[in-house]
CSV table of C-alpha atoms and ligand atoms in Angstrom, one decimal:
chain,number,residue,atom,x,y,z
V,1,MET,CA,146.2,185.7,142.8
V,2,SER,CA,144.6,183.5,140.2
V,3,THR,CA,142.3,185.4,137.9
V,4,ASP,CA,140.0,182.4,137.3
V,5,LEU,CA,138.8,181.7,140.8
V,6,HIS,CA,135.3,182.4,139.7
V,7,ASP,CA,135.5,179.5,137.2
V,8,LEU,CA,136.0,177.1,140.1
V,9,SER,CA,133.1,175.2,141.7
V,10,VAL,CA,132.4,175.3,145.5
V,11,ALA,CA,134.1,171.8,145.8
V,12,GLN,CA,137.2,173.0,143.9
V,13,LEU,CA,137.4,176.3,145.8
V,14,ALA,CA,137.1,174.3,149.1
V,15,ALA,CA,139.9,172.0,148.0
V,16,LYS,CA,142.2,174.9,147.1
V,17,LEU,CA,141.5,176.6,150.4
V,18,ALA,CA,142.1,173.4,152.3
V,19,ALA,CA,145.4,172.9,150.5
V,20,ARG,CA,146.2,176.5,151.4
V,21,GLU,CA,146.9,177.3,147.7
V,22,VAL,CA,144.8,180.4,148.1
V,23,SER,CA,143.4,182.2,151.2
V,24,SER,CA,139.8,183.0,151.9
V,25,VAL,CA,140.7,186.7,151.9
V,26,GLU,CA,142.0,186.3,148.3
V,27,VAL,CA,138.9,184.4,147.2
V,28,THR,CA,136.6,186.9,148.9
V,29,GLN,CA,138.4,189.9,147.3
V,30,HIS,CA,138.2,188.2,143.9
V,31,PHE,CA,134.4,187.7,144.2
V,32,LEU,CA,133.9,191.2,145.6
V,33,ALA,CA,135.5,192.5,142.5
V,34,ARG,CA,133.2,190.4,140.3
V,35,ILE,CA,130.2,191.8,142.2
V,36,GLU,CA,131.4,195.3,141.3
V,37,GLN,CA,132.2,194.3,137.7
V,38,HIS,CA,128.7,192.9,137.1
V,39,ALA,CA,126.8,195.3,139.3
V,40,SER,CA,124.6,196.4,136.4
V,41,LEU,CA,122.8,193.0,136.5
V,42,GLY,CA,121.0,194.2,139.6
V,43,ALA,CA,121.6,191.0,141.5
V,44,PHE,CA,122.7,192.5,144.8
V,45,LEU,CA,120.8,194.6,147.2
V,46,ALA,CA,123.6,194.9,149.8
V,47,SER,CA,127.2,194.1,150.1
V,48,ASP,CA,129.9,195.2,152.6
V,49,SER,CA,133.4,194.4,151.9
V,50,ALA,CA,134.6,195.1,155.4
V,51,VAL,CA,132.1,192.6,156.8
V,52,SER,CA,133.0,189.9,154.2
V,53,LEU,CA,136.7,190.4,154.6
V,54,ALA,CA,136.5,190.1,158.4
V,55,GLN,CA,134.6,186.8,157.9
V,56,ALA,CA,137.2,185.6,155.4
V,57,LYS,CA,140.0,186.4,157.9
V,58,ALA,CA,138.3,184.4,160.5
V,59,ALA,CA,138.0,181.5,158.1
V,60,ASP,CA,141.7,181.8,157.2
V,61,ALA,CA,142.5,181.6,160.9
V,62,ARG,CA,140.5,178.4,161.2
V,63,LEU,CA,142.3,176.9,158.2
V,64,ALA,CA,145.6,177.9,159.6
V,65,ALA,CA,144.7,176.1,162.8
V,66,GLY,CA,144.3,173.0,160.8
V,67,GLU,CA,140.5,172.9,160.6
V,68,ARG,CA,139.2,171.1,157.5
V,69,THR,CA,135.5,171.3,157.0
V,70,PRO,CA,134.0,171.1,153.5
V,71,LEU,CA,132.9,174.7,153.0
V,72,LEU,CA,135.4,176.5,155.2
V,73,GLY,CA,136.4,179.9,153.6
V,74,VAL,CA,134.2,179.6,150.5
V,75,PRO,CA,132.0,182.7,149.9
V,76,LEU,CA,128.3,182.8,149.1
V,77,ALA,CA,125.5,185.3,149.2
V,78,HIS,CA,122.0,185.1,150.6
V,79,LYS,CA,118.6,185.8,149.1
V,80,ASP,CA,117.4,189.0,150.9
V,81,LEU,CA,114.5,187.0,152.4
V,82,PHE,CA,116.9,185.6,155.1
V,83,VAL,CA,117.5,187.9,158.1
V,84,THR,CA,121.1,188.7,158.8
V,85,ARG,CA,122.8,190.5,161.6
V,86,ASP,CA,125.5,192.0,159.5
V,87,PHE,CA,123.5,193.1,156.5
V,88,PRO,CA,120.1,194.7,156.1
V,89,CYS,CA,117.2,192.6,155.2
V,90,THR,CA,114.5,194.1,152.9
V,91,ALA,CA,112.7,191.0,151.5
V,92,GLY,CA,112.8,193.1,148.3
V,93,SER,CA,110.3,195.5,149.8
V,94,LYS,CA,110.2,199.2,150.7
V,95,MET,CA,108.3,198.0,153.8
V,96,LEU,CA,111.6,196.7,155.3
V,97,GLU,CA,114.0,199.2,153.9
V,98,GLY,CA,117.0,199.5,156.2
V,99,TYR,CA,115.8,196.7,158.5
V,100,LEU,CA,118.7,195.2,160.5
V,101,SER,CA,117.8,192.0,162.3
V,102,PRO,CA,119.2,191.3,165.8
V,103,PHE,CA,119.9,187.7,164.8
V,104,ASP,CA,120.8,185.5,161.8
V,105,ALA,CA,118.3,183.1,160.2
V,106,THR,CA,119.1,179.5,161.2
V,107,VAL,CA,120.2,178.6,157.6
V,108,VAL,CA,122.5,181.7,157.5
V,109,GLY,CA,123.9,180.8,161.0
V,110,LYS,CA,124.6,177.2,159.9
V,111,LEU,CA,126.4,178.2,156.8
V,112,ALA,CA,128.4,180.8,158.7
V,113,GLY,CA,129.3,178.2,161.3
V,114,ALA,CA,130.6,175.9,158.5
V,115,GLY,CA,132.9,178.8,157.7
V,116,MET,CA,131.3,180.3,154.6
V,117,VAL,CA,131.8,183.9,154.0
V,118,THR,CA,128.8,186.1,153.3
V,119,LEU,CA,129.3,188.4,150.3
V,120,GLY,CA,125.9,190.2,150.7
V,121,LYS,CA,122.2,190.0,150.1
V,122,LEU,CA,120.5,189.1,146.8
V,123,ASN,CA,117.7,190.8,145.1
V,124,CYS,CA,114.3,189.1,144.9
V,125,ASP,CA,110.7,189.6,144.2
V,126,GLU,CA,108.9,191.6,147.0
V,127,PHE,CA,108.2,189.1,149.8
V,128,ALA,CA,109.1,186.3,147.3
V,129,MET,CA,106.0,186.9,145.3
V,130,GLY,CA,106.7,186.6,141.6
V,131,SER,CA,108.3,184.7,138.8
V,132,GLY,CA,110.5,187.2,137.1
V,133,ASN,CA,112.1,189.3,139.8
V,134,ASP,CA,110.3,192.3,138.3
V,135,ASN,CA,108.3,192.6,141.5
V,136,SER,CA,111.4,193.8,143.5
V,137,ALA,CA,110.7,197.2,145.0
V,138,TYR,CA,114.3,198.2,144.3
V,139,LYS,CA,115.3,197.2,140.8
V,140,PRO,CA,114.8,194.4,138.3
V,141,VAL,CA,117.5,191.7,137.9
V,142,LEU,CA,118.8,191.1,134.4
V,143,ASN,CA,119.4,187.6,133.1
V,144,PRO,CA,123.1,187.3,132.3
V,145,TRP,CA,122.3,185.2,129.2
V,146,ASP,CA,120.3,188.1,127.7
V,147,ARG,CA,120.0,191.3,129.7
V,148,ALA,CA,116.7,192.1,128.1
V,149,ARG,CA,115.2,189.1,129.8
V,150,ILE,CA,114.1,188.2,133.4
V,151,PRO,CA,116.3,185.8,135.3
V,152,GLY,CA,113.3,184.0,136.8
V,153,GLY,CA,111.9,184.6,140.3
V,154,SER,CA,111.5,185.0,143.0
V,155,SER,CA,115.1,184.1,143.7
V,156,GLY,CA,116.3,185.9,140.6
V,157,GLY,CA,119.2,187.7,142.3
V,158,SER,CA,120.5,184.4,143.5
V,159,ALA,CA,120.2,182.8,140.1
V,160,ALA,CA,121.8,185.7,138.2
V,161,ALA,CA,124.7,186.1,140.7
V,162,VAL,CA,125.6,182.4,140.4
V,163,ALA,CA,125.1,182.4,136.6
V,164,ALA,CA,127.4,185.4,136.2
V,165,ARG,CA,129.9,183.8,138.7
V,166,MET,CA,129.6,186.8,141.0
V,167,VAL,CA,129.3,184.1,143.8
V,168,PRO,CA,130.1,180.4,143.7
V,169,ALA,CA,126.8,179.6,145.4
V,170,ALA,CA,123.7,181.3,146.9
V,171,THR,CA,120.7,180.5,149.1
V,172,GLY,CA,117.2,180.7,147.7
V,173,THR,CA,113.7,180.1,148.9
V,174,ASP,CA,111.0,178.2,147.1
V,175,THR,CA,107.3,178.5,148.0
V,176,GLY,CA,105.9,177.6,144.6
V,177,GLY,CA,109.0,177.3,142.4
V,178,SER,CA,111.3,180.2,143.4
V,179,ILE,CA,114.5,178.1,143.5
V,180,ARG,CA,113.7,175.7,140.6
V,181,GLN,CA,112.3,178.3,138.1
V,182,PRO,CA,115.1,180.9,138.3
V,183,ALA,CA,117.7,178.1,138.3
V,184,SER,CA,116.1,176.8,135.1
V,185,LEU,CA,115.8,180.2,133.4
V,186,SER,CA,119.4,181.2,134.3
V,187,GLY,CA,121.1,177.9,133.6
V,188,ILE,CA,122.2,176.9,137.1
V,189,THR,CA,121.4,174.0,139.5
V,190,GLY,CA,119.1,174.4,142.4
V,191,ILE,CA,117.2,172.2,144.9
V,192,LYS,CA,114.1,172.8,147.0
V,193,PRO,CA,114.3,170.1,149.7
V,194,THR,CA,111.4,168.3,151.3
V,195,TYR,CA,109.2,170.8,153.2
V,196,GLY,CA,110.7,171.1,156.7
V,197,ARG,CA,114.2,169.9,155.8
V,198,CYS,CA,115.7,173.4,156.3
V,199,SER,CA,114.6,175.6,159.2
V,200,ARG,CA,112.3,178.5,158.3
V,201,TYR,CA,113.5,180.4,161.3
V,202,GLY,CA,114.6,183.9,160.2
V,203,MET,CA,113.2,183.5,156.7
V,204,VAL,CA,110.7,186.3,156.1
V,205,ALA,CA,107.4,184.4,155.9
V,206,PHE,CA,105.4,184.3,152.7
V,207,ALA,CA,103.2,181.1,152.9
V,208,SER,CA,104.4,179.2,155.9
V,209,SER,CA,103.0,175.8,154.9
V,210,LEU,CA,105.0,176.0,151.6
V,211,ASP,CA,108.1,178.1,152.3
V,212,GLN,CA,111.4,176.1,152.1
V,213,ALA,CA,115.0,177.2,151.8
V,214,GLY,CA,117.6,175.6,149.5
V,215,PRO,CA,120.9,176.0,147.7
V,216,MET,CA,121.5,177.3,144.2
V,217,ALA,CA,124.9,176.7,142.6
V,218,GLY,CA,126.7,175.5,139.6
V,219,SER,CA,126.2,171.8,140.0
V,220,ALA,CA,124.4,169.1,142.0
V,221,LEU,CA,127.6,168.4,143.9
V,222,ASP,CA,127.9,172.0,145.0
V,223,CYS,CA,124.2,172.0,146.0
V,224,ALA,CA,124.8,168.8,148.0
V,225,LEU,CA,127.7,170.4,149.8
V,226,LEU,CA,125.6,173.4,150.9
V,227,LEU,CA,122.5,171.5,151.7
V,228,SER,CA,124.4,169.2,154.1
V,229,SER,CA,125.2,172.3,156.2
V,230,MET,CA,121.8,174.0,155.7
V,231,ALA,CA,119.5,171.1,156.6
V,232,GLY,CA,118.6,169.7,160.0
V,233,PRO,CA,116.1,169.9,162.8
V,234,ASP,CA,115.5,173.3,164.5
V,235,LEU,CA,112.4,172.3,166.6
V,236,ASP,CA,112.8,174.9,169.3
V,237,ARG,CA,112.5,177.6,166.7
V,238,ASP,CA,110.5,176.1,163.8
V,239,SER,CA,108.0,173.5,164.9
V,240,THR,CA,107.6,172.3,161.3
V,241,SER,CA,111.3,171.5,160.8
V,242,LEU,CA,111.8,167.8,160.2
V,243,ASP,CA,113.2,165.9,163.2
V,244,LEU,CA,115.5,163.8,161.0
V,245,PRO,CA,119.3,163.5,161.3
V,246,VAL,CA,121.5,165.7,159.1
V,247,VAL,CA,122.5,163.9,156.0
V,248,ASP,CA,125.9,164.1,154.3
V,249,TYR,CA,124.6,164.6,150.8
V,250,ALA,CA,128.0,165.1,149.2
V,251,SER,CA,130.1,162.1,150.1
V,252,ASN,CA,128.3,159.6,147.9
V,253,LEU,CA,128.5,162.0,145.0
V,254,ILE,CA,132.2,162.5,145.6
V,255,ALA,CA,132.7,158.8,145.6
V,256,ASP,CA,130.7,158.6,142.3
V,257,SER,CA,132.9,161.2,140.7
V,258,ALA,CA,136.0,159.3,141.7
V,259,GLY,CA,134.6,156.2,140.0
V,260,GLY,CA,133.7,158.2,136.9
V,261,THR,CA,130.3,157.8,135.2
V,262,GLY,CA,129.7,154.2,134.5
V,263,ALA,CA,127.5,153.6,131.4
V,264,GLU,CA,125.0,152.1,133.9
V,265,GLY,CA,125.3,154.7,136.6
V,266,LEU,CA,121.5,155.0,137.0
V,267,LYS,CA,120.6,151.3,136.3
V,268,GLY,CA,117.4,150.4,137.8
V,269,LEU,CA,116.2,154.0,138.3
V,270,LYS,CA,112.6,154.5,137.1
V,271,ILE,CA,111.8,158.0,136.0
V,272,GLY,CA,108.1,158.9,135.7
V,273,LEU,CA,107.0,161.4,133.1
V,274,PRO,CA,103.6,162.9,134.0
V,275,ARG,CA,101.6,163.2,130.8
V,276,GLN,CA,100.3,166.5,132.0
V,277,PHE,CA,103.8,167.9,132.0
V,278,PHE,CA,104.4,167.1,128.3
V,279,GLY,CA,101.3,168.5,126.7
V,280,ALA,CA,100.5,171.4,124.5
V,281,GLY,CA,101.0,173.9,127.4
V,282,CYS,CA,104.8,173.4,127.1
V,283,SER,CA,106.6,175.1,124.3
V,284,ALA,CA,108.3,172.9,121.7
V,285,ASP,CA,111.9,174.2,122.3
V,286,VAL,CA,111.7,173.4,126.0
V,287,LEU,CA,110.2,170.0,125.4
V,288,LYS,CA,112.9,169.2,122.9
V,289,ALA,CA,115.7,170.0,125.4
V,290,VAL,CA,113.9,168.1,128.2
V,291,ARG,CA,113.4,165.0,126.0
V,292,SER,CA,117.0,164.9,125.0
V,293,ALA,CA,118.1,165.2,128.6
V,294,LEU,CA,115.8,162.3,129.4
V,295,ALA,CA,117.4,160.3,126.6
V,296,GLU,CA,120.7,160.9,128.4
V,297,PHE,CA,119.2,159.4,131.6
V,298,GLU,CA,118.2,156.4,129.6
V,299,LYS,CA,121.8,156.0,128.3
V,300,LEU,CA,122.8,156.0,132.0
V,301,GLY,CA,120.6,153.0,132.6
V,302,ALA,CA,117.3,154.7,133.8
V,303,THR,CA,114.0,153.6,132.4
V,304,LEU,CA,111.2,156.1,131.5
V,305,VAL,CA,107.6,155.3,132.4
V,306,ASP,CA,104.5,157.4,131.8
V,307,VAL,CA,102.6,158.5,134.9
V,308,ASP,CA,99.6,160.6,135.6
V,309,LEU,CA,99.2,163.7,137.7
V,310,PRO,CA,95.6,164.4,136.7
V,311,LEU,CA,95.1,167.5,139.0
V,312,THR,CA,98.2,169.4,137.7
V,313,GLU,CA,96.0,172.2,136.2
V,314,LEU,CA,94.3,172.7,139.5
V,315,SER,CA,97.6,173.4,141.2
V,316,ILE,CA,97.4,177.0,139.9
V,317,PRO,CA,94.1,178.0,141.4
V,318,VAL,CA,94.8,176.0,144.6
V,319,TYR,CA,98.2,177.6,145.1
V,320,TYR,CA,96.9,181.0,144.3
V,321,VAL,CA,94.3,180.7,147.0
V,322,ILE,CA,96.4,179.0,149.7
V,323,ALA,CA,99.6,181.1,149.3
V,324,PRO,CA,97.8,184.5,149.3
V,325,ALA,CA,95.7,183.3,152.3
V,326,GLU,CA,98.8,182.6,154.3
V,327,ALA,CA,100.5,185.7,153.0
V,328,SER,CA,97.6,187.9,154.1
V,329,SER,CA,98.0,186.5,157.6
V,330,ASN,CA,101.8,186.6,157.7
V,331,LEU,CA,102.1,190.1,156.3
V,332,SER,CA,99.7,191.6,158.9
V,333,ARG,CA,102.7,192.1,161.2
V,334,PHE,CA,103.9,194.9,158.9
V,335,ASP,CA,101.7,197.5,160.3
V,336,GLY,CA,104.2,200.4,161.0
V,337,VAL,CA,104.1,199.5,164.7
V,338,ARG,CA,105.5,196.1,165.2
V,339,TYR,CA,107.5,195.9,162.0
V,340,GLY,CA,108.0,197.9,158.9
V,341,HIS,CA,107.7,201.3,157.4
V,342,ARG,CA,105.5,203.9,159.1
V,343,ALA,CA,104.0,206.8,157.2
V,344,ALA,CA,105.4,210.2,158.0
V,345,SER,CA,102.1,211.8,158.6
V,346,TYR,CA,98.7,210.3,159.4
V,347,GLY,CA,95.4,211.0,161.2
V,348,ASP,CA,94.1,208.3,163.6
V,349,LEU,CA,95.4,204.8,164.1
V,350,THR,CA,93.4,203.3,161.2
V,351,ASP,CA,94.8,206.0,158.9
V,352,MET,CA,98.3,205.2,160.1
V,353,TYR,CA,97.9,201.5,159.2
V,354,LYS,CA,96.4,202.4,155.9
V,355,LYS,CA,99.0,204.9,154.8
V,356,SER,CA,102.0,202.8,156.2
V,357,ARG,CA,100.8,199.7,154.4
V,358,SER,CA,99.9,201.4,151.2
V,359,GLU,CA,103.3,203.2,151.0
V,360,GLY,CA,105.3,200.1,152.1
V,361,PHE,CA,103.8,197.4,149.9
V,362,GLY,CA,104.0,197.1,146.1
V,363,ASP,CA,101.1,196.2,143.8
V,364,GLU,CA,101.6,192.4,143.7
V,365,VAL,CA,101.9,192.1,147.4
V,366,THR,CA,98.8,194.3,147.9
V,367,ARG,CA,96.9,192.2,145.3
V,368,ARG,CA,97.8,189.0,147.2
V,369,ILE,CA,96.8,190.4,150.6
V,370,MET,CA,93.5,191.4,149.2
V,371,ILE,CA,92.9,188.0,147.6
V,372,GLY,CA,94.1,186.2,150.7
V,373,THR,CA,91.8,188.3,153.0
V,374,TYR,CA,88.9,187.6,150.7
V,375,VAL,CA,89.3,183.8,150.5
V,376,LEU,CA,89.7,183.6,154.3
V,377,SER,CA,86.7,185.8,155.1
V,378,HIS,CA,83.5,184.5,156.7
V,379,GLY,CA,81.2,183.2,154.1
V,380,TYR,CA,83.9,182.5,151.5
V,381,TYR,CA,86.3,180.4,153.6
V,382,ASP,CA,84.6,177.1,152.8
V,383,ALA,CA,84.1,177.9,149.1
V,384,TYR,CA,87.8,178.9,148.5
V,385,TYR,CA,90.3,178.2,151.3
V,386,LEU,CA,88.8,174.9,152.6
V,387,LYS,CA,88.1,173.6,149.1
V,388,ALA,CA,91.7,174.5,148.0
V,389,GLN,CA,93.1,172.6,151.0
V,390,LYS,CA,91.0,169.5,150.1
V,391,ILE,CA,92.3,169.6,146.5
V,392,ARG,CA,95.8,170.1,147.9
V,393,ARG,CA,95.4,166.8,149.7
V,394,LEU,CA,94.3,165.1,146.5
V,395,ILE,CA,97.3,166.5,144.6
V,396,ALA,CA,99.6,165.0,147.2
V,397,GLU,CA,97.9,161.7,147.0
V,398,ASP,CA,98.3,161.6,143.2
V,399,PHE,CA,102.0,162.0,143.6
V,400,GLN,CA,102.0,159.0,146.0
V,401,LYS,CA,100.1,157.0,143.4
V,402,ALA,CA,102.7,158.0,140.8
V,403,PHE,CA,105.6,157.1,143.1
V,404,THR,CA,104.3,153.5,143.1
V,405,GLN,CA,105.3,153.3,139.5
V,406,CYS,CA,108.6,155.3,139.6
V,407,ASP,CA,111.4,156.5,141.8
V,408,ILE,CA,111.7,160.1,140.4
V,409,ILE,CA,109.3,162.2,138.4
V,410,ALA,CA,110.8,164.4,135.6
V,411,GLY,CA,109.6,167.1,133.3
V,412,PRO,CA,110.1,170.8,132.4
V,413,VAL,CA,110.5,173.4,135.1
V,414,SER,CA,109.0,176.3,133.1
V,415,PRO,CA,106.8,176.1,130.0
V,416,THR,CA,109.0,178.6,128.2
V,417,VAL,CA,112.5,180.0,128.4
V,418,ALA,CA,113.0,183.3,130.2
V,419,TRP,CA,110.7,186.0,128.8
V,420,LYS,CA,111.4,189.7,128.1
V,421,ILE,CA,111.5,192.0,131.1
V,422,GLY,CA,108.1,193.7,131.3
V,423,GLU,CA,106.4,191.1,129.1
V,424,LYS,CA,104.2,189.8,131.9
V,425,SER,CA,104.4,192.7,134.3
V,426,ASP,CA,100.9,194.0,133.5
V,427,ASP,CA,99.3,190.6,133.5
V,428,PRO,CA,99.7,188.8,136.8
V,429,VAL,CA,97.7,185.8,135.6
V,430,ALA,CA,100.1,185.2,132.7
V,431,SER,CA,102.9,185.0,135.3
V,432,TYR,CA,100.9,182.7,137.6
V,433,LEU,CA,100.2,180.3,134.6
V,434,ALA,CA,104.0,180.0,134.0
V,435,ASP,CA,104.3,178.3,137.5
V,436,ILE,CA,102.3,175.3,136.3
V,437,TYR,CA,105.1,172.7,136.6
V,438,THR,CA,106.5,173.7,140.0
V,439,LEU,CA,103.3,174.4,142.1
V,440,SER,CA,102.0,170.8,142.5
V,441,SER,CA,105.1,169.4,144.1
V,442,SER,CA,105.3,172.5,146.4
V,443,LEU,CA,101.7,171.9,147.5
V,444,ALA,CA,102.6,168.3,148.2
V,445,GLY,CA,105.8,169.3,150.1
V,446,LEU,CA,108.0,167.2,147.9
V,447,PRO,CA,111.7,167.9,147.1
V,448,GLY,CA,112.4,169.1,143.6
V,449,MET,CA,115.4,170.4,141.6
V,450,SER,CA,116.3,172.0,138.4
V,451,VAL,CA,119.3,170.8,136.4
V,452,PRO,CA,120.6,172.6,133.3
V,453,ALA,CA,119.5,170.5,130.3
V,454,GLY,CA,120.4,172.5,127.2
V,455,PHE,CA,119.1,175.6,125.4
V,456,GLY,CA,115.8,176.6,123.8
V,457,ALA,CA,114.5,179.6,121.9
V,458,HIS,CA,116.9,182.6,121.7
V,459,ASN,CA,119.7,180.4,123.0
V,460,MET,CA,118.3,180.7,126.5
V,461,PRO,CA,118.9,177.9,129.1
V,462,VAL,CA,116.3,175.2,129.8
V,463,GLY,CA,116.2,173.3,133.1
V,464,LEU,CA,115.0,169.7,133.7
V,465,GLN,CA,112.9,169.3,136.8
V,466,LEU,CA,113.4,166.2,138.9
V,467,ILE,CA,110.9,165.6,141.7
V,468,GLY,CA,111.6,163.1,144.4
V,469,ASN,CA,109.4,161.4,147.1
V,470,TYR,CA,109.6,162.8,150.7
V,471,PHE,CA,113.1,162.9,152.2
V,472,GLU,CA,114.7,161.7,148.9
V,473,GLU,CA,117.0,164.6,148.3
V,474,ALA,CA,120.0,162.3,148.2
V,475,GLN,CA,118.5,160.3,145.4
V,476,LEU,CA,117.6,163.5,143.4
V,477,LEU,CA,121.1,164.9,143.9
V,478,GLY,CA,122.7,161.5,143.0
V,479,ALA,CA,120.7,161.3,139.7
V,480,ALA,CA,121.5,164.9,138.8
V,481,HIS,CA,125.1,164.3,139.6
V,482,GLN,CA,125.3,161.3,137.3
V,483,PHE,CA,123.7,163.4,134.5
V,484,GLN,CA,126.3,166.1,135.1
V,485,LEU,CA,129.1,163.7,135.0
V,486,ALA,CA,127.9,162.7,131.5
V,487,THR,CA,127.0,166.1,130.2
V,488,ASP,CA,128.4,169.6,130.3
V,489,TRP,CA,125.3,171.9,130.2
V,490,HIS,CA,126.0,173.0,133.7
V,491,THR,CA,129.5,174.2,132.8
V,492,ARG,CA,128.3,176.6,130.1
V,493,ARG,CA,128.7,180.3,130.7
V,494,PRO,CA,126.6,183.2,129.6
V,495,PRO,CA,128.4,185.3,126.8
V,496,GLY,CA,131.0,187.6,128.3
V,497,ILE,CA,131.0,185.8,131.7
S,1,LIG,N1,105.9,182.4,141.4
S,1,LIG,C1,105.3,181.9,142.6
S,1,LIG,C2,104.6,183.0,143.3
S,1,LIG,O1,104.7,184.1,142.8
S,1,LIG,C3,106.3,181.2,143.5
S,1,LIG,C4,107.1,182.2,144.3
S,1,LIG,C5,108.0,181.5,145.3
S,1,LIG,O2,108.2,180.3,145.2
S,1,LIG,N2,108.4,182.2,146.3
S,1,LIG,O3,104.0,182.9,144.3
């Protein structure tokens, strides 16, 4: 068995599997050993080698029978926000400790159908609320680039596991940045598709009008391979899923790779730089890396234009009204009766609810339920929730104005590199402010991605954010792929990995 299987991309692993140079069982064993080796990063909440190896055997049987689908036999792991039949699903919360779903989330089922092998479930902030994975009820996740720092959140386990090559790829979810921000802070590639592109069925709900699944991997090409299997309508089970045909995001990229990167690979592409993303709020080291990545896009033939997203600052209060409002409603199902932890002893029914919910939810989730309940309450609804929804519409309209001047919008993902574990734990507002560059596109429902773009302070990775117009995932992935053909930031590995 090769010892460097973990250095291969999803595309390379798939090719080796298809050529039968290696079996899925061997690949799976290799990654299970990596998971053990790097267990101290805290990226995994559950793994089960017997389950994974049985899936790998089934993939090998399909390969032996001559089946050749792009992901057959390649392993991955899922953010613990997706329900799975074969692994428990906790959503990073004590509330759901030990919960075993009777069904698989649509996204999980689709990737399993494509022949991917599940290596386990990945740590995340409780109910996906957070920016540093320090809100997990189980354990923090350490950033493989510097174990004293957060990997980003809420899909921090996914980002750290990919960065440490414990898995070739992972799923994540993004409500206000939770795929893009951890991808940026951990030096990997991730894409949040247009709202509705991937089914939300079986994804534990946080804020339903914002939640979206997406892939996190080493490159745009690997993300494209996964997204092609994850996406697609699921109207019977998620009425907000987009009724659009499934796109093969990878084949154009593969054709581009074969042609090599032409100096003019992105000729004609107009990239809009929102003034509000390049101001004093962003640290100088991040801006420097982002600007030099943009210079690379210019070399590839793209032109840069200034655009305006004047309501960017308001995206923080708007998001932190709307998301908690929806969360307070979604999380009411965890009452110790229908779902979730039930207190061992209690008085009457109200006491049972109170004790079960107080014991089951952590501080940040409790805070959001309280904020959400408040902004939805009679007398405050118009002043907070309704007002926020109106500004949300204006934010979406500003993006449409900007897209009359450009094809793609670019900027930083996070105003700083990954911060120290604990640095923002006692100051939730400081953590909310760090979401400034990801929230507005989430509120608008637009696709966005993070692409490794260099390093900033403390040699920590910096991601470049690319935001596309609705349904333009293929364009985003194509631009990122051209950039990755011309640069090697996405191939860098954390020390010791
Ligand atoms: N950091 C944001 C929050 O805490 C986004 C989380 C997410 O996208 N799931 O709400």
